[in-house]
């Protein structure tokens, strides 16, 4: 078990060392707060040479206040977060059953 204190699961943990020791290259990510923890961990994994896959149906986020005092709906934030990751940092699979391995 790895306990994390930051959005990027690699920061302040031995996650990379454990994955390297186990010979893991491919990661499957699922969690709450797609815009924060999933985004940060997927980008961190990509930067460290891992191949992250995000299972979209196993992620979620919440409405966020925007700088102009409006609200960014969770559905828009979720879609934008997944699209950003899929552009370079991760494979985004709609469901776990869509992962080929």
mmCIF file of C-alpha atoms in Angstrom:
data_model
loop_
_atom_site.group_PDB
_atom_site.id
_atom_site.type_symbol
_atom_site.label_atom_id
_atom_site.label_comp_id
_atom_site.label_asym_id
_atom_site.label_seq_id
_atom_site.Cartn_x
_atom_site.Cartn_y
_atom_site.Cartn_z
ATOM 1 C CA UNK A 1 0.000 0.000 0.000
ATOM 2 C CA UNK A 2 1.202 3.476 -0.840
ATOM 3 C CA UNK A 3 -0.171 6.481 0.995
ATOM 4 C CA UNK A 4 0.052 9.730 -0.914
ATOM 5 C CA UNK A 5 -0.229 13.343 0.173
ATOM 6 C CA UNK A 6 -0.123 15.068 -3.221
ATOM 7 C CA UNK A 7 -2.221 14.864 -6.403
ATOM 8 C CA UNK A 8 0.671 13.222 -8.300
ATOM 9 C CA UNK A 9 1.022 9.766 -6.751
ATOM 10 C CA UNK A 10 4.740 9.752 -7.552
ATOM 11 C CA UNK A 11 5.549 12.829 -5.444
ATOM 12 C CA UNK A 12 6.727 12.035 -1.925
ATOM 13 C CA UNK A 13 6.197 8.273 -2.327
ATOM 14 C CA UNK A 14 8.231 5.272 -3.399
ATOM 15 C CA UNK A 15 5.718 4.382 -6.119
ATOM 16 C CA UNK A 16 8.245 4.696 -8.931
ATOM 17 C CA UNK A 17 10.772 2.520 -7.096
ATOM 18 C CA UNK A 18 8.153 -0.159 -6.428
ATOM 19 C CA UNK A 19 6.953 -0.157 -10.037
ATOM 20 C CA UNK A 20 10.516 -0.250 -11.357
ATOM 21 C CA UNK A 21 11.418 -3.124 -9.012
ATOM 22 C CA UNK A 22 8.394 -5.068 -10.249
ATOM 23 C CA UNK A 23 9.223 -4.354 -13.898
ATOM 24 C CA UNK A 24 5.936 -2.535 -14.473
ATOM 25 C CA UNK A 25 5.665 -0.248 -17.500
ATOM 26 C CA UNK A 26 1.910 -0.067 -18.085
ATOM 27 C CA UNK A 27 -0.338 1.590 -15.510
ATOM 28 C CA UNK A 28 -4.129 1.609 -15.314
ATOM 29 C CA UNK A 29 -5.494 4.613 -13.428
ATOM 30 C CA UNK A 30 -8.897 5.016 -11.784
ATOM 31 C CA UNK A 31 -9.878 7.462 -9.061
ATOM 32 C CA UNK A 32 -11.919 10.468 -8.066
ATOM 33 C CA UNK A 33 -10.975 13.992 -9.080
ATOM 34 C CA UNK A 34 -10.036 13.415 -12.711
ATOM 35 C CA UNK A 35 -8.968 17.040 -13.085
ATOM 36 C CA UNK A 36 -6.560 16.768 -10.140
ATOM 37 C CA UNK A 37 -5.210 13.362 -9.070
ATOM 38 C CA UNK A 38 -5.741 11.401 -12.282
ATOM 39 C CA UNK A 39 -4.395 14.266 -14.388
ATOM 40 C CA UNK A 40 -1.330 14.801 -12.184
ATOM 41 C CA UNK A 41 -0.509 11.113 -11.813
ATOM 42 C CA UNK A 42 -0.967 10.327 -15.520
ATOM 43 C CA UNK A 43 1.283 13.227 -16.516
ATOM 44 C CA UNK A 44 3.841 12.231 -13.890
ATOM 45 C CA UNK A 45 3.786 8.624 -15.056
ATOM 46 C CA UNK A 46 4.224 9.683 -18.684
ATOM 47 C CA UNK A 47 7.152 11.947 -17.761
ATOM 48 C CA UNK A 48 8.824 9.054 -15.935
ATOM 49 C CA UNK A 49 8.517 6.745 -18.941
ATOM 50 C CA UNK A 50 5.468 4.745 -17.901
ATOM 51 C CA UNK A 51 2.511 4.095 -20.206
ATOM 52 C CA UNK A 52 -0.623 5.216 -18.353
ATOM 53 C CA UNK A 53 -4.147 4.206 -19.308
ATOM 54 C CA UNK A 54 -7.083 6.007 -17.707
ATOM 55 C CA UNK A 55 -10.391 4.154 -17.409
ATOM 56 C CA UNK A 56 -12.884 6.960 -18.013
ATOM 57 C CA UNK A 57 -15.854 5.157 -16.445
ATOM 58 C CA UNK A 58 -13.807 4.630 -13.264
ATOM 59 C CA UNK A 59 -13.066 8.326 -12.820
ATOM 60 C CA UNK A 60 -15.130 11.319 -11.802
ATOM 61 C CA UNK A 61 -14.791 14.921 -10.780
ATOM 62 C CA UNK A 62 -16.891 17.717 -9.294
ATOM 63 C CA UNK A 63 -18.060 21.195 -10.207
ATOM 64 C CA UNK A 64 -15.370 23.826 -9.699
ATOM 65 C CA UNK A 65 -15.614 27.563 -9.160
ATOM 66 C CA UNK A 66 -14.191 29.516 -12.101
ATOM 67 C CA UNK A 67 -12.077 32.677 -11.709
ATOM 68 C CA UNK A 68 -15.001 34.768 -12.989
ATOM 69 C CA UNK A 69 -17.238 33.471 -10.145
ATOM 70 C CA UNK A 70 -19.175 31.164 -12.466
ATOM 71 C CA UNK A 71 -19.129 27.396 -12.073
ATOM 72 C CA UNK A 72 -17.442 24.896 -14.374
ATOM 73 C CA UNK A 73 -19.793 21.891 -14.453
ATOM 74 C CA UNK A 74 -18.271 18.536 -13.573
ATOM 75 C CA UNK A 75 -19.324 17.073 -16.929
ATOM 76 C CA UNK A 76 -17.376 19.728 -18.848
ATOM 77 C CA UNK A 77 -14.387 19.447 -16.543
ATOM 78 C CA UNK A 78 -14.400 15.650 -16.864
ATOM 79 C CA UNK A 79 -14.552 15.784 -20.662
ATOM 80 C CA UNK A 80 -11.812 18.412 -20.899
ATOM 81 C CA UNK A 81 -9.552 16.569 -18.453
ATOM 82 C CA UNK A 82 -9.860 13.269 -20.315
ATOM 83 C CA UNK A 83 -9.385 14.951 -23.701
ATOM 84 C CA UNK A 84 -6.238 16.682 -22.476
ATOM 85 C CA UNK A 85 -4.778 13.423 -21.204
ATOM 86 C CA UNK A 86 -5.690 11.562 -24.393
ATOM 87 C CA UNK A 87 -3.953 14.202 -26.495
ATOM 88 C CA UNK A 88 -0.508 13.030 -25.322
ATOM 89 C CA UNK A 89 -0.159 11.755 -21.778
ATOM 90 C CA UNK A 90 -2.351 8.647 -21.585
ATOM 91 C CA UNK A 91 -4.579 6.248 -23.413
ATOM 92 C CA UNK A 92 -8.152 6.896 -22.298
ATOM 93 C CA UNK A 93 -10.293 3.768 -22.355
ATOM 94 C CA UNK A 94 -14.047 4.284 -21.970
ATOM 95 C CA UNK A 95 -14.398 1.141 -19.815
ATOM 96 C CA UNK A 96 -12.111 -1.446 -18.240
ATOM 97 C CA UNK A 97 -13.321 -3.973 -20.813
ATOM 98 C CA UNK A 98 -11.879 -1.747 -23.559
ATOM 99 C CA UNK A 99 -8.318 -2.261 -22.328
ATOM 100 C CA UNK A 100 -6.369 -4.654 -24.489
ATOM 101 C CA UNK A 101 -3.606 -6.536 -22.777
#
